[in-house]
Each structure stands twice: as C-alpha cells, then as structure tokens.
Coordinates of C-alpha atoms and ligand atoms in Angstrom, one line a residue:
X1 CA 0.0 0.0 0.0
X2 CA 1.0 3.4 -0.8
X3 CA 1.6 6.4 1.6
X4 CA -0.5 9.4 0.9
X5 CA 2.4 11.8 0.5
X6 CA 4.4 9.6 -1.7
X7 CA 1.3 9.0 -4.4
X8 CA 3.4 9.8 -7.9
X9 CA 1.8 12.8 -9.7
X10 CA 2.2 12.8 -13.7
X11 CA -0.3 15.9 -14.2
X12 CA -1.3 15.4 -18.2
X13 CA -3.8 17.7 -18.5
X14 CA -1.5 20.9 -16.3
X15 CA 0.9 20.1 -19.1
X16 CA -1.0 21.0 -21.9
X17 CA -0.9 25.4 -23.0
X18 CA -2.2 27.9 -20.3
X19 CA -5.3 28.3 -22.9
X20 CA -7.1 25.6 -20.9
X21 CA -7.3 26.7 -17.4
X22 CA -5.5 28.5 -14.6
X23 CA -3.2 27.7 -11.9
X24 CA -4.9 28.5 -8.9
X25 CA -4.2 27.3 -5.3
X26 CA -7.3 25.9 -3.2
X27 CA -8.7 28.5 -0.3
X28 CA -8.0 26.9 2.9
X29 CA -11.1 26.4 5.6
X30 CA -10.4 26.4 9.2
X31 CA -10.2 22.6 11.3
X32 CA -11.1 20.1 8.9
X33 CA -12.6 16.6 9.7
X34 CA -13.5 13.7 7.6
X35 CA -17.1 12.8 7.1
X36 CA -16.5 9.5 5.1
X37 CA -14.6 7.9 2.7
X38 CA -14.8 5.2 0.0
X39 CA -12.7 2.5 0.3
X40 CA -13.2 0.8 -3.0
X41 CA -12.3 4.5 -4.2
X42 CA -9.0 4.3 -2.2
X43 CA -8.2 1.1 -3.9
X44 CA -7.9 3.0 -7.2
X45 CA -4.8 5.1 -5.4
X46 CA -3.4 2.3 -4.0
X47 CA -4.3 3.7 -0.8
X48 CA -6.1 2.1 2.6
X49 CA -8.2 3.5 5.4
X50 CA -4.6 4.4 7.5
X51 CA -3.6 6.5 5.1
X52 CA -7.0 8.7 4.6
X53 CA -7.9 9.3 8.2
X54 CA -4.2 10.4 9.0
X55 CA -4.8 14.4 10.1
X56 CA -2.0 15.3 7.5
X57 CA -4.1 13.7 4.4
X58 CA -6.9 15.5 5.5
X59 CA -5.4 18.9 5.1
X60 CA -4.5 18.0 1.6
X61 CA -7.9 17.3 1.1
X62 CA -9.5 20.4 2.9
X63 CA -7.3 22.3 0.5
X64 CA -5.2 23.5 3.2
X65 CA -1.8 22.3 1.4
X66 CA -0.4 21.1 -1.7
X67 CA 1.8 18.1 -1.8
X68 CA 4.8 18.0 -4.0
X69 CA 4.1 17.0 -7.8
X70 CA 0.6 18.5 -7.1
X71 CA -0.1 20.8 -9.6
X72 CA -3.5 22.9 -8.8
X73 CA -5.7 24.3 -11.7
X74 CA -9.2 25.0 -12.5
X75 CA -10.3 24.0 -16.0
X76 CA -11.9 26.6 -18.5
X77 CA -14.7 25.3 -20.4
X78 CA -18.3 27.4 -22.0
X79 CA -22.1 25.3 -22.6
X80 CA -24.9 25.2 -23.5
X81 CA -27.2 25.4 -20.1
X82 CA -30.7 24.8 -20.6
X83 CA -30.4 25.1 -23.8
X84 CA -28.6 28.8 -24.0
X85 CA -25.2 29.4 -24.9
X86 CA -23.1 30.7 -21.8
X87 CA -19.4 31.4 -23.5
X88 CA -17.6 31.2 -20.3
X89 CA -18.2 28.7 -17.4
X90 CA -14.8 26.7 -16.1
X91 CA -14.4 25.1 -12.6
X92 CA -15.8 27.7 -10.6
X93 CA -15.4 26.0 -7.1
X94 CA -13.4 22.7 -8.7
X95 CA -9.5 22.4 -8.4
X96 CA -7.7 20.0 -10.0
X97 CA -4.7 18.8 -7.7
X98 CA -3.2 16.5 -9.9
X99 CA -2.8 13.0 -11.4
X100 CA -1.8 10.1 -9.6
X101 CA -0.5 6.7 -11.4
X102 CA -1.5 4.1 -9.5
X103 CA 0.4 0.9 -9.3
X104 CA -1.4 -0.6 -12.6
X105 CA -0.5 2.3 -14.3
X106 CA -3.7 4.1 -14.3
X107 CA -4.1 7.7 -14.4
X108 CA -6.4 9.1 -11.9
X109 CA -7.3 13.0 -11.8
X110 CA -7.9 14.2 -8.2
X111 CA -10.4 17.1 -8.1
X112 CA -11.6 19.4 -4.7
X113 CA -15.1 20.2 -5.0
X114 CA -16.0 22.6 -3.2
X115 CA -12.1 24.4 -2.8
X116 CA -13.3 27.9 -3.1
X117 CA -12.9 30.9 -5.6
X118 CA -11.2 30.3 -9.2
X119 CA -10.8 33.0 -11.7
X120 CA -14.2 31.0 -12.8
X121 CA -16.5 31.7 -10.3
X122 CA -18.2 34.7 -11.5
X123 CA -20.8 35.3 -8.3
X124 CA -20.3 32.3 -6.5
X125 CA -18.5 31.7 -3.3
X126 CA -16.4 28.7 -4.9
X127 CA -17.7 26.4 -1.9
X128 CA -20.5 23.3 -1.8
X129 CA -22.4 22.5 1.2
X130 CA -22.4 19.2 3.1
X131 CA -25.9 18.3 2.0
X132 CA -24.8 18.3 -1.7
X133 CA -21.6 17.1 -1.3
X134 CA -23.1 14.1 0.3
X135 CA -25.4 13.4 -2.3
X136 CA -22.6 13.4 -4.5
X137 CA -20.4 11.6 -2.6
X138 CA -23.1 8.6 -2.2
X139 CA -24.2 8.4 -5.7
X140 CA -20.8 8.2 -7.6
X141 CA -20.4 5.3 -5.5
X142 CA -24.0 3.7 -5.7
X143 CA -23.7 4.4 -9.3
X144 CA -20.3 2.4 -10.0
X145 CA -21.5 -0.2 -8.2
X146 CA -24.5 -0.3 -10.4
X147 CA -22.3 -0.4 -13.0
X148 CA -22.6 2.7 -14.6
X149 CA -19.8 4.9 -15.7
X150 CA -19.3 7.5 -13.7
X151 CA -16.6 10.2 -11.8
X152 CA -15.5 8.5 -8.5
X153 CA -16.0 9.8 -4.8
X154 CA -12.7 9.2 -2.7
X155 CA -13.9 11.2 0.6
X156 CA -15.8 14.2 2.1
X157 CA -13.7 16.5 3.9
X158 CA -16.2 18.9 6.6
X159 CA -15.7 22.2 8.0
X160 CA -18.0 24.4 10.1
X161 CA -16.8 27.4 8.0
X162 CA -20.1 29.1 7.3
X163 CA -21.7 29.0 3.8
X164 CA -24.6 31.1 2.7
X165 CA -27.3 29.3 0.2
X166 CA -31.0 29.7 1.4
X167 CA -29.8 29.1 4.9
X168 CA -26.5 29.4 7.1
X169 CA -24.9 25.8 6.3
X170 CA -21.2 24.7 6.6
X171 CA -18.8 23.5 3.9
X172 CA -17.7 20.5 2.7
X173 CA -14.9 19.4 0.1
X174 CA -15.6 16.2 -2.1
X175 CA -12.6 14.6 -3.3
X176 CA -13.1 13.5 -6.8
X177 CA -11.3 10.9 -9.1
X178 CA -11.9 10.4 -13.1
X179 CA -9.7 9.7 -16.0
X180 CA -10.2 13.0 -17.2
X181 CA -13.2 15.8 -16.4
X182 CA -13.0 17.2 -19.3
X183 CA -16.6 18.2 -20.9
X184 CA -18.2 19.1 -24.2
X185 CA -18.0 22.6 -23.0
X186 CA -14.2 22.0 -22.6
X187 CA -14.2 22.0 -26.7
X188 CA -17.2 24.8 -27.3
X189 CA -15.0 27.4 -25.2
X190 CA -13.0 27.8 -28.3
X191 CA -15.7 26.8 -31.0
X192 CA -17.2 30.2 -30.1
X193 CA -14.3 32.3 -29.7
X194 CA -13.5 31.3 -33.5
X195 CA -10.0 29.7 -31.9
X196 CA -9.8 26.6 -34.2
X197 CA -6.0 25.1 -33.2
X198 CA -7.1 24.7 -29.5
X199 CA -9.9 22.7 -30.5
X200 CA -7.8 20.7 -32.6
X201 CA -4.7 20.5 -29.5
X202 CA -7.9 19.2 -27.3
X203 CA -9.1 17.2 -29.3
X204 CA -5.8 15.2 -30.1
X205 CA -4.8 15.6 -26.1
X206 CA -8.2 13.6 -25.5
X207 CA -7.4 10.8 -28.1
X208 CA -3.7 10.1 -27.3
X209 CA -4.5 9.9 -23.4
X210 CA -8.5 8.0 -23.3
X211 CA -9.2 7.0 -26.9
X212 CA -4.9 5.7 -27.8
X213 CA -6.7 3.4 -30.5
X214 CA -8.2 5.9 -32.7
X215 CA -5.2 8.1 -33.5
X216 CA -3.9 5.8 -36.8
X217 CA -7.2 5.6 -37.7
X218 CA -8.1 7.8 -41.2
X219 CA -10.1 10.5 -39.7
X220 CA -9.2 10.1 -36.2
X221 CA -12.0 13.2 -34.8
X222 CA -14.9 11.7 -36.7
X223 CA -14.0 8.8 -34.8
X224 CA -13.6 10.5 -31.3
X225 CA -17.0 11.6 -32.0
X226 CA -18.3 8.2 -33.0
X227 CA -16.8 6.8 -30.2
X228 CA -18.2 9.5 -27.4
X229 CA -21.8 9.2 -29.5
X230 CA -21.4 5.9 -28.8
X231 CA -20.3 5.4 -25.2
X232 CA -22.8 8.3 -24.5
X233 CA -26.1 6.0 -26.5
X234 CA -24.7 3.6 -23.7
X235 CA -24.9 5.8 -20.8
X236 CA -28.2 7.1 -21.5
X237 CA -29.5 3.2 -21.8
X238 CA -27.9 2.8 -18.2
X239 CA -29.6 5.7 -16.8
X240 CA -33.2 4.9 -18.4
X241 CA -32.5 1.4 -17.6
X242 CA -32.2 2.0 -13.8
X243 CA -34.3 5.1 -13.2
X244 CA -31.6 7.4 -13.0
X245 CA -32.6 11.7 -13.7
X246 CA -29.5 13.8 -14.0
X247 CA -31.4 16.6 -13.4
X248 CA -28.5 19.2 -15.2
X249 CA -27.9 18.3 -18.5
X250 CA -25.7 21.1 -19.6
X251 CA -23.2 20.5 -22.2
X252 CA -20.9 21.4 -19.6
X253 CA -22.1 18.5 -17.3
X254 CA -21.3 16.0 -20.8
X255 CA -18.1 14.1 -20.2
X256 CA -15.8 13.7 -23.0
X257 CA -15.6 10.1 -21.8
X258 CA -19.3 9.2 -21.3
X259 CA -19.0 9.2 -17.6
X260 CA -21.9 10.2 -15.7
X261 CA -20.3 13.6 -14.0
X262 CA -21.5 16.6 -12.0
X263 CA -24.2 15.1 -9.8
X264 CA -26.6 18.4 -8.4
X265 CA -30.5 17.2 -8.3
X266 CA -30.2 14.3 -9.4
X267 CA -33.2 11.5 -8.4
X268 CA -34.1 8.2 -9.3
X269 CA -37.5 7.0 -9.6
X270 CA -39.4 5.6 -7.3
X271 CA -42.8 5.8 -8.4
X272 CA -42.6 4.7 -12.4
X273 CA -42.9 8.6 -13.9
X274 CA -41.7 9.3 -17.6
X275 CA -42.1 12.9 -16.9
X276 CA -40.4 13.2 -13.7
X277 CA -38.1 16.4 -13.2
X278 CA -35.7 15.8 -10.4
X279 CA -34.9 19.8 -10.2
X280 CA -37.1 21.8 -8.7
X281 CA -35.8 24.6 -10.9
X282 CA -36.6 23.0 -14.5
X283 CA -39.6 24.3 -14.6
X284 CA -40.4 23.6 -18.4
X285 CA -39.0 20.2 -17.7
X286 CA -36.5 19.9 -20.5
X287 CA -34.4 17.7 -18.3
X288 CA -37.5 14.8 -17.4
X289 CA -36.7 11.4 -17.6
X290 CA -37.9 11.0 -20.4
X291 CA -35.8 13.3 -22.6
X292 CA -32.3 12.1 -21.5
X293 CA -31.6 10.4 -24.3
X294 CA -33.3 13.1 -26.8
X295 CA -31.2 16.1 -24.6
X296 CA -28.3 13.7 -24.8
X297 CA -28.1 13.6 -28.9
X298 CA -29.1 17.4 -28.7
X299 CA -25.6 17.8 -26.7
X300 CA -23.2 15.6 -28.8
X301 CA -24.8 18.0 -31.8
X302 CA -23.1 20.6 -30.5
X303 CA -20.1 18.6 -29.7
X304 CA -19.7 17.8 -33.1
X305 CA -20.0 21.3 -34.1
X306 CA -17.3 22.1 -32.2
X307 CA -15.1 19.7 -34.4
X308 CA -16.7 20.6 -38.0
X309 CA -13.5 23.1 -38.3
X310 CA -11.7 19.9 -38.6
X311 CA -13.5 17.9 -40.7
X312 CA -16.7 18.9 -42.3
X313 CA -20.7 19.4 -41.8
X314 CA -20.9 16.0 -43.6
X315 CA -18.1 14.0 -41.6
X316 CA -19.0 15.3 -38.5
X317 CA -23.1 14.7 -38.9
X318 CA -21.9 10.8 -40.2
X319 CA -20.3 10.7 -37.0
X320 CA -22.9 11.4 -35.1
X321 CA -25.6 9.6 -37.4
X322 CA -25.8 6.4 -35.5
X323 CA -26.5 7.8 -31.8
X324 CA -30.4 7.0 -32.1
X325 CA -29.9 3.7 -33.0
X326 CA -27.3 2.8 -30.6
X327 CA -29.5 4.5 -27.8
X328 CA -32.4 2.3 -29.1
X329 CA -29.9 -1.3 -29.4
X330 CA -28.8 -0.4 -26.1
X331 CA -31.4 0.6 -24.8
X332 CA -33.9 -2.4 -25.7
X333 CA -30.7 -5.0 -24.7
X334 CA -31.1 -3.2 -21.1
X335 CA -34.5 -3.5 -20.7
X336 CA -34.9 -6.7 -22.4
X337 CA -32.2 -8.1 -19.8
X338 CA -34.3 -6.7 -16.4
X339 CA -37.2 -8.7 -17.9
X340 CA -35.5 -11.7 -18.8
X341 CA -36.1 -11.8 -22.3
X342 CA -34.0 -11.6 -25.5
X343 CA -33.3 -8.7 -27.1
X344 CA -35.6 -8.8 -29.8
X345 CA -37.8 -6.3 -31.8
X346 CA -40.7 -9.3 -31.2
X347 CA -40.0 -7.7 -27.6
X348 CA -40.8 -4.5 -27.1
X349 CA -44.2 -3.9 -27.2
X350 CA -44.5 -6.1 -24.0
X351 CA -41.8 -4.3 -22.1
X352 CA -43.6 -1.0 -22.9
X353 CA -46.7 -1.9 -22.0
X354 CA -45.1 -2.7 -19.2
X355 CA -43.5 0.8 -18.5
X356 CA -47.2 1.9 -19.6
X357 CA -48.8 -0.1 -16.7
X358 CA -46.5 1.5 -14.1
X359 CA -47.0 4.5 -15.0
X360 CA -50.6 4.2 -14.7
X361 CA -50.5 2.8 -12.0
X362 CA -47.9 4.7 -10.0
X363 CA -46.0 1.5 -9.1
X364 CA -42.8 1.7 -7.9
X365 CA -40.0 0.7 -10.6
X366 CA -37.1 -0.7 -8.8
X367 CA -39.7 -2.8 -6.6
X368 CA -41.6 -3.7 -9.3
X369 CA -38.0 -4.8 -11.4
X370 CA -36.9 -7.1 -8.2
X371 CA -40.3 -8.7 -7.6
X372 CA -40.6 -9.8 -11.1
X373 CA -37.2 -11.7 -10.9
X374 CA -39.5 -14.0 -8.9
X375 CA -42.0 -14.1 -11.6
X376 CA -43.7 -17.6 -11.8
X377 CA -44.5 -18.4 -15.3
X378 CA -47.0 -21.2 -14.9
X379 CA -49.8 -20.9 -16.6
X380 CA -52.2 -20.7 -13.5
X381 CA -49.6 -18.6 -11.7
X382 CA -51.7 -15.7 -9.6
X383 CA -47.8 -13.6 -8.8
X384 CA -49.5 -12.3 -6.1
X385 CA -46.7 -10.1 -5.1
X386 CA -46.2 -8.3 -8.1
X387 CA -50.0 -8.2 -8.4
X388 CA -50.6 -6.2 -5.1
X389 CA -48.8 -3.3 -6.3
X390 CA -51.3 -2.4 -9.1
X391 CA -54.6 -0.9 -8.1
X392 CA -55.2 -2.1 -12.0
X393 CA -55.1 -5.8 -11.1
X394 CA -57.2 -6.7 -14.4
X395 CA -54.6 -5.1 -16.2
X396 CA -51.5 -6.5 -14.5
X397 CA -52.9 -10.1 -14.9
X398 CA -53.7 -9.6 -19.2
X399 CA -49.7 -8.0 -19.2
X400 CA -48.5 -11.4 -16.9
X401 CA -50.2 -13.8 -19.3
X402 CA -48.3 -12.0 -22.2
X403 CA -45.3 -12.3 -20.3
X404 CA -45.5 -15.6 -19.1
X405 CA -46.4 -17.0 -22.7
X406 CA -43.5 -15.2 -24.0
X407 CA -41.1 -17.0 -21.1
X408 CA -42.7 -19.8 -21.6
X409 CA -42.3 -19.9 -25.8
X410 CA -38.7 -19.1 -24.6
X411 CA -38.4 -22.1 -22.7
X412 CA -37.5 -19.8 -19.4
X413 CA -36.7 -21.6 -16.4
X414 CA -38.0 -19.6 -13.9
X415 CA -34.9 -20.3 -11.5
X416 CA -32.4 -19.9 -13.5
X417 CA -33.9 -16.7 -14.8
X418 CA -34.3 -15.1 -11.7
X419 CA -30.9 -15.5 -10.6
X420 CA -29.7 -13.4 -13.9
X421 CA -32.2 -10.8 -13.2
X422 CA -31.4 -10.4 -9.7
X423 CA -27.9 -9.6 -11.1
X424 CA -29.1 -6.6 -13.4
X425 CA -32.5 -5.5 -11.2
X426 CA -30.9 -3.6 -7.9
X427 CA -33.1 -3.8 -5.3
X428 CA -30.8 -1.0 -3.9
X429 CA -30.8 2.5 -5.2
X430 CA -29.8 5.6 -3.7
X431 CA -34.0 7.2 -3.0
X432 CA -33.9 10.6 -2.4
X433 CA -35.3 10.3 1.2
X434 CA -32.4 7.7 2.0
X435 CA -29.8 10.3 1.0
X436 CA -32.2 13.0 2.7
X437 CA -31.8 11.0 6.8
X438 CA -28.2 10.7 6.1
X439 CA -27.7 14.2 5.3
X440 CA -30.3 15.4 8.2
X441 CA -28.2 13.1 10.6
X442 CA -24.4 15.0 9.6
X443 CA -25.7 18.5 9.6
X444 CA -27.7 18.2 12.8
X445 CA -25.7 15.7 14.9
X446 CA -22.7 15.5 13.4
X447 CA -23.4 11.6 13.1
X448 CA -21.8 10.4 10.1
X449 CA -22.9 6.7 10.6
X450 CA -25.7 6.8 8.3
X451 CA -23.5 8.1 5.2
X452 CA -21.3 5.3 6.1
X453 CA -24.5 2.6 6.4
X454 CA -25.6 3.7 3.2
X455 CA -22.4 3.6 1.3
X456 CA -21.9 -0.2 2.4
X457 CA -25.5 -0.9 1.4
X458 CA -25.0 1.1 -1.8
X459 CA -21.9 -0.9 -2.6
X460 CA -23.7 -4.0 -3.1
X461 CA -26.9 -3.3 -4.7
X462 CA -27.9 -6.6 -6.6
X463 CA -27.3 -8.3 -3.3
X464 CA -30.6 -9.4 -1.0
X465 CA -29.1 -7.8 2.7
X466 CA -32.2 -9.0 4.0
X467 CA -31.3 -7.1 6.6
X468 CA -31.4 -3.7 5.1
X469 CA -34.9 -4.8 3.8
X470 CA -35.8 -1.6 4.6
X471 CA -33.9 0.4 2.6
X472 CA -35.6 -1.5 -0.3
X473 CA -39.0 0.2 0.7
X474 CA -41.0 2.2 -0.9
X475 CA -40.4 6.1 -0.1
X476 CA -42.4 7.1 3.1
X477 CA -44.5 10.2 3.0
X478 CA -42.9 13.1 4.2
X479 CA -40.6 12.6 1.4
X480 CA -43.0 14.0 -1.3
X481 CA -41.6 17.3 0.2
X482 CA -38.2 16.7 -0.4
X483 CA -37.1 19.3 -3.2
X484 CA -33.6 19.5 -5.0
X485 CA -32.6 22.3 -7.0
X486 CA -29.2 23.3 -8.5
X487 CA -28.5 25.3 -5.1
X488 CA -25.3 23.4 -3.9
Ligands
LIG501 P1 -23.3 23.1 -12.2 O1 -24.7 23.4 -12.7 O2 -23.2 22.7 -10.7 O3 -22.6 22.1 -13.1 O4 -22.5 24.5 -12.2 C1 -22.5 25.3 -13.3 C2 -21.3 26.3 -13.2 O5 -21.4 27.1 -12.1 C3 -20.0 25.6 -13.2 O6 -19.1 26.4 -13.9 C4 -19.6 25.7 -11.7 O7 -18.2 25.7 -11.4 C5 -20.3 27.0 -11.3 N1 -20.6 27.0 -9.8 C6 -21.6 26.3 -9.2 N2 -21.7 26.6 -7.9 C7 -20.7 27.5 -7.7 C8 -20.2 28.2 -6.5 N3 -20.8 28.0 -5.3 N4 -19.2 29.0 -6.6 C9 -18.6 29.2 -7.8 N5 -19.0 28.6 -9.0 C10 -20.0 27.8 -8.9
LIG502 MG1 -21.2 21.4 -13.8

C-alpha cells in the first residue's frame, strides 16, 4: 500500500498550453474533519483506510496544502445550459490537484469540490455545502457499483466554516477521481471564440490519453466523436434502464468520456414517472426522464460542431448519425435483460406496455423490477406479489399472461432466470429520502454513521441484505416534500 504523501503525480492535462485553465491554489477552511470515505475508491490510489484518516491527508484534502508533484488548476470550459449558450463557465469551485499513477498504471485526476474561488467563479462563493456534497459523494459510489460509468467519490472533507445558500450551512470538500473531467464545453470554449487550433490541441490531447486506438485511424476526430456518441447512446440506456434523472444536463455537465459527472438534483425513480423532473428549478422540464436520451443527442450535436473546423458538416453529422440507433440497441438489450427476455424487436411492445402499466398505476420501478425476478411463469400462476402493487389488477394479470407466454415460448426456467435478473434488477438505489436521513443526521448531529450505512448498502446493490430490507422500501411520505434544486 501506498503512503499518501508519496502517491506519484504525472499531471497530463497541467501540461497541456495555459489556454485551458489557470493555476490557482485551493482556499484553505479552518479545522477540517472527515465525514467518510470510500474504500473501494482508495483502492484506485493504491491507498487504505490508515492513510485517509491520517490528520496530514486530511489537510490535503481540505485544500489546506499542496503536496509535492501537485499541480492545482481550474479547467476553462463554456455550454450550452438549458439550452442557451453561456461562452464562459470553467471550474468555478473545482481544483484540480493533480494525477496520480496508481500501481497498474492508471491515471487518476484528483479534483476538490467545493475548494473555493477560481478565476471561474463569477458570483459564486467557490464552496459546496455538506448536503450536496453528500449526495454526491453517495451516488458516484452507488452508481459504480451499479455499473454505470461515472466520476469517483474518494472522501468528504467537513468544515464548520459558514456558507450562505438559502440558509446558514457549513462547507464541505468532495474529493473526486476520473480519468479525465474534461466536458463538451471543454471543446465549445473555443468553437465560439473562432479559436480553431485549440480545439484541434484538445481534441488530439483527449485521443492520445482515453481514446490511444483511434489516433492511426483515417479520420481520427470523426471517430472520437463516434466513439463518445457511442459510449454516451450507452450511458443514457444505463440511466433509463435503472431510473436514474441527472437533473443538469448542460453540455458542460457532458463528459468527454461518457461518464456520468457533476451530480446536483439528481433522483431516481421511485414511483414509475416518464415525466419526472428531479430539479425543482426546471420548470419547463427539459431535463425529465424522459428526454435524457433526446437532450443527450441534442448535446453531442453541439459537440460535433465544435469539431466541424476539422473535418466537415458532412463528416462530423456521419459521426454522429448512428447515436439514435445505438440509444435504441442499447437501450432495448437493457431492458430486455431486467425482464428476462431476449433482445428482440418481437419484444418490445411487452416491455412498454409494461412501462405503460406502471405509470398508470404509479407502481414503484425498482420494486416492481426485483419482484418480477421471482416471476412464476405457470400458466395458472396468480404472482401475487407483483399483483398487489397495481390498483389495476385486471390489467396487470392480461400483461402477466403475455409475459408468461412469451417466457414460456422461450423455454425460461423460472430459477435460473431469476438468478440473472437479480444480477441486473438492484433492489438498492440511492431514493432521495435515503440520502435525505443521512444528510439530516451529519448536519444536525454531526453523526456520520448513516453516510457510512448507506455507502456499504450502496456498494452491493444486486445483493438481497435482508437485513437492510428496509432500505428497499417504498419512499415514506414526508418525502414528497423533499425538493432539489441546482443550489449546492
Ligand atoms: P453546475 O450546474 O453545478 O454544473 O455548475 C455550473 C457552473 O457554475 C460551473 O461552472 C460551476 O463551477 C459554477 N458554480 C456552481 N456553484 C458554484 C459556486 N458555489 N461558486 C462558484 N462557482 C459555482
Ligand atoms: Mg457542472
């Protein structure tokens, strides 16, 4: 295991032309603590639990001092934020520390959020607040071990320094890891200012560090595109597939690598909604559910006009031409999976009517999903379980005869079945009103043992815990009142 102040730094990105960013130092806050850490996020720095709790690491990560081979930045990037062009954005309370190689030779960016003011942070106070940073912390987590591409969560580091949103609350630093954060924005920065040869630097920065194949290819930025359009069709099946809202999909909050990065109001579904609009401040709902994927495409169009300098309308649209299918393939194999069926066109009507039926019925998704991994396809089968949680219950039983003739003309074994869905239907996700009594437990007691209880739970969410049983329940009431925005 590796100490903490011996992690080798190799800082790519600080090496490539002052156009990109700005070397600025984090703002130190007074007596930091840890509020958690992950320690399957640790294991990507070759580091253990010794080395994070040590009062000397924490400092680091409190932004209260650099160690060597750090080199601190924030990034400059522009985007498009609900749907308008803002031509200057950047990390406005992010700083990039550096890059750690890790023993396997991976590189590993290590971000403060939450390190106070850059040159980027226009009005803002450069800080984030526990109760965000806690949400954030727990879902990059939840959603790795989902398996869902995503930015890592190493730690939360607390203060009590003050920090004004709608109330007095006190700061908090998350420590993030990626490969890279760089964004679509990243490239439209320079798109708009007419600066074509730091698109084109980018552009072949990003492709000899993440995408190393496509450089001897013949037109190696229609393929960068191809390849993000691709990774980002499969991202957006992931989210659909598991019930996951972003809530902020700026172009800004677009990772160049198809990670899912920047997590504000993010929600996942508990009730089956295809409108739902996780932020309270989307009022027009461009961001619901339902229009990830569409928003998504909308996003990589303006990623690919970034590049059209380098190739041309024609290339760049070709590039870009196969996103809706790939959303659909991918989409379809997800969904097909969760219900046990093959991924077949023959298919799809039955899972939508599915989807249809819990809509209608306001039946929750991810219980509906694990129950039906129990499904018994005999023909006299009543599924009494699955029943129950349709007021509907004519409707749910024409819908399970469908389903069961179509496991049955598959020749489905109902045990074997189940044990494959169990492995792609969690019956743990991170519900907004589980995040909410961990984040009410830190800020009023200073009890950090629920962040920690859900983390575990988080970390294996395919698994049955039967007893964390509750955490697999439906959201109680009071938690209709819960309401995220993008004030963080
Ligand atoms: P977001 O919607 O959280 O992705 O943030 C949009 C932009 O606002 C990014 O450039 C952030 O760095 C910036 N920003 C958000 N909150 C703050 C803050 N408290 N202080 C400074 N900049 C911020
Ligand atoms: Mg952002």
């Amino acid at each position: 295991m590796a100490k903490f102040e011996s992690l080798t730094f190799d800082n790519g990105f600080a090496r490539l032309p002052e156009a990109y960013f700005s070397r600025v130092c984090p703002t130190p806050v007074p007596d930091p603590y840890l509020v958690c850490y992950s320690p399957e996020a640790l294991a990507l720095l070759d580091l253990d639990a010794s080395e994070i709790t040590r009062p000397e690491t924490i400092q680091t990560l409190a932004g209260n001092q650099l160690l060597p081979g750090m080199d601190a930045l924030a990034a400059l990037y522009a985007g498009h934020q609900f749907g308008h062009f803002v031509p200057q954005l950047g990390d406005g309370r992010a700083i990039l520390l550096g890059e750690v190689k890790n023993a396997a030779g991976e590189g590993w960016e290590l971000q403060l959020k939450g390190a106070g003011r850059t040159p980027y942070s226009r009005g803002g106070d450069g800080r984030a607040v526990l109760r965000s940073s806690i949400r954030e912390f727990l879902c990059s987590e939840a959603m790795h071990a989902l398996g869902i591409p995503t930015t890592r969560a190493l730690c939360i580091v607390g203060s009590d320094r003050p920090v004004y949103r709608e109330d007095e609350e006190t700061a908090a630093l998350v420590t993030r890891l990626a490969p890279s954060f760089v964004r679509f924005g990243s490239f439209e920065v320079f798109y708009y200012r007419n600066q074509i040869e730091p698109i084109r630097h980018l552009a072949d920065y990003v492709i000899a560090r993440y995408y190393p194949e496509l450089a001897t290819r013949a037109e190696p930025y229609a393929e960068l595109l191809r390849e993000v359009a691709r990774r980002t069709a499969e991202l957006m099946a992931q989210w659909q597939a598991v019930g996951f809202s972003h809530g902020v999909m700026n172009t800004d909050n677009m990772s160049i690598l198809g990670l899912t990065l920047d997590y504000g109001p993010f929600g996942f579904l508990d009730a089956f909604d295809p409108g739902y609009i996780c932020n309270h401040s989307d009022t027009g709902g461009r961001y619901a559910f339902d229009q990830q994927p569409d928003v998504a495409a909308w996003n990589i169009t303006k990623l690919a006009q970034t590049l059209v300098p380098l190739l041309s309308v024609e290339t760049a649209s070709a590039a870009i031409a196969d996103y809706p299918q790939q959303f659909g393939q991918a989409y379809i194999a997800r969904m097909a999976a969760k219900f046990g069926l093959p991924a077949s066109g023959e298919m799809v009507p039955l899972l939508m009517d599915a989807l249809q039926l819990l809509a209608q019925n306001h039946v929750d998704y991810t219980i509906f999903m694990r129950r039906l991994c129990d499904f018994d396809s005999a023909t006299e089968a009543v599924n009494a379980p699955l029943r129950d949680l349709f007021l509907d219950r004519a409707a749910f039983d024409a819908w399970a005869l469908r389903y069961a003739a179509a496991l049955r003309q598959q020749g489905s074994d109902d045990t074997t079945r189940g044990q494959t869905m169990r492995a792609v239907n969690p019956k743990y996700i991170l519900r907004n009103h589980l995040a909410e009594v961990a984040i009410r437990r830190a800020a009023d007691e200073r009890d950090y043992s629920e962040i920690n209880r859900l983390h575990r739970l988080l970390a294996r969410p395919f698994d049955e815990q039967p007893e964390n049983a509750a955490y697999a329940a439906e959201p109680p009431d009071w938690a209709r009142k819960i309401e995220v925005s993008c004030s963080s």
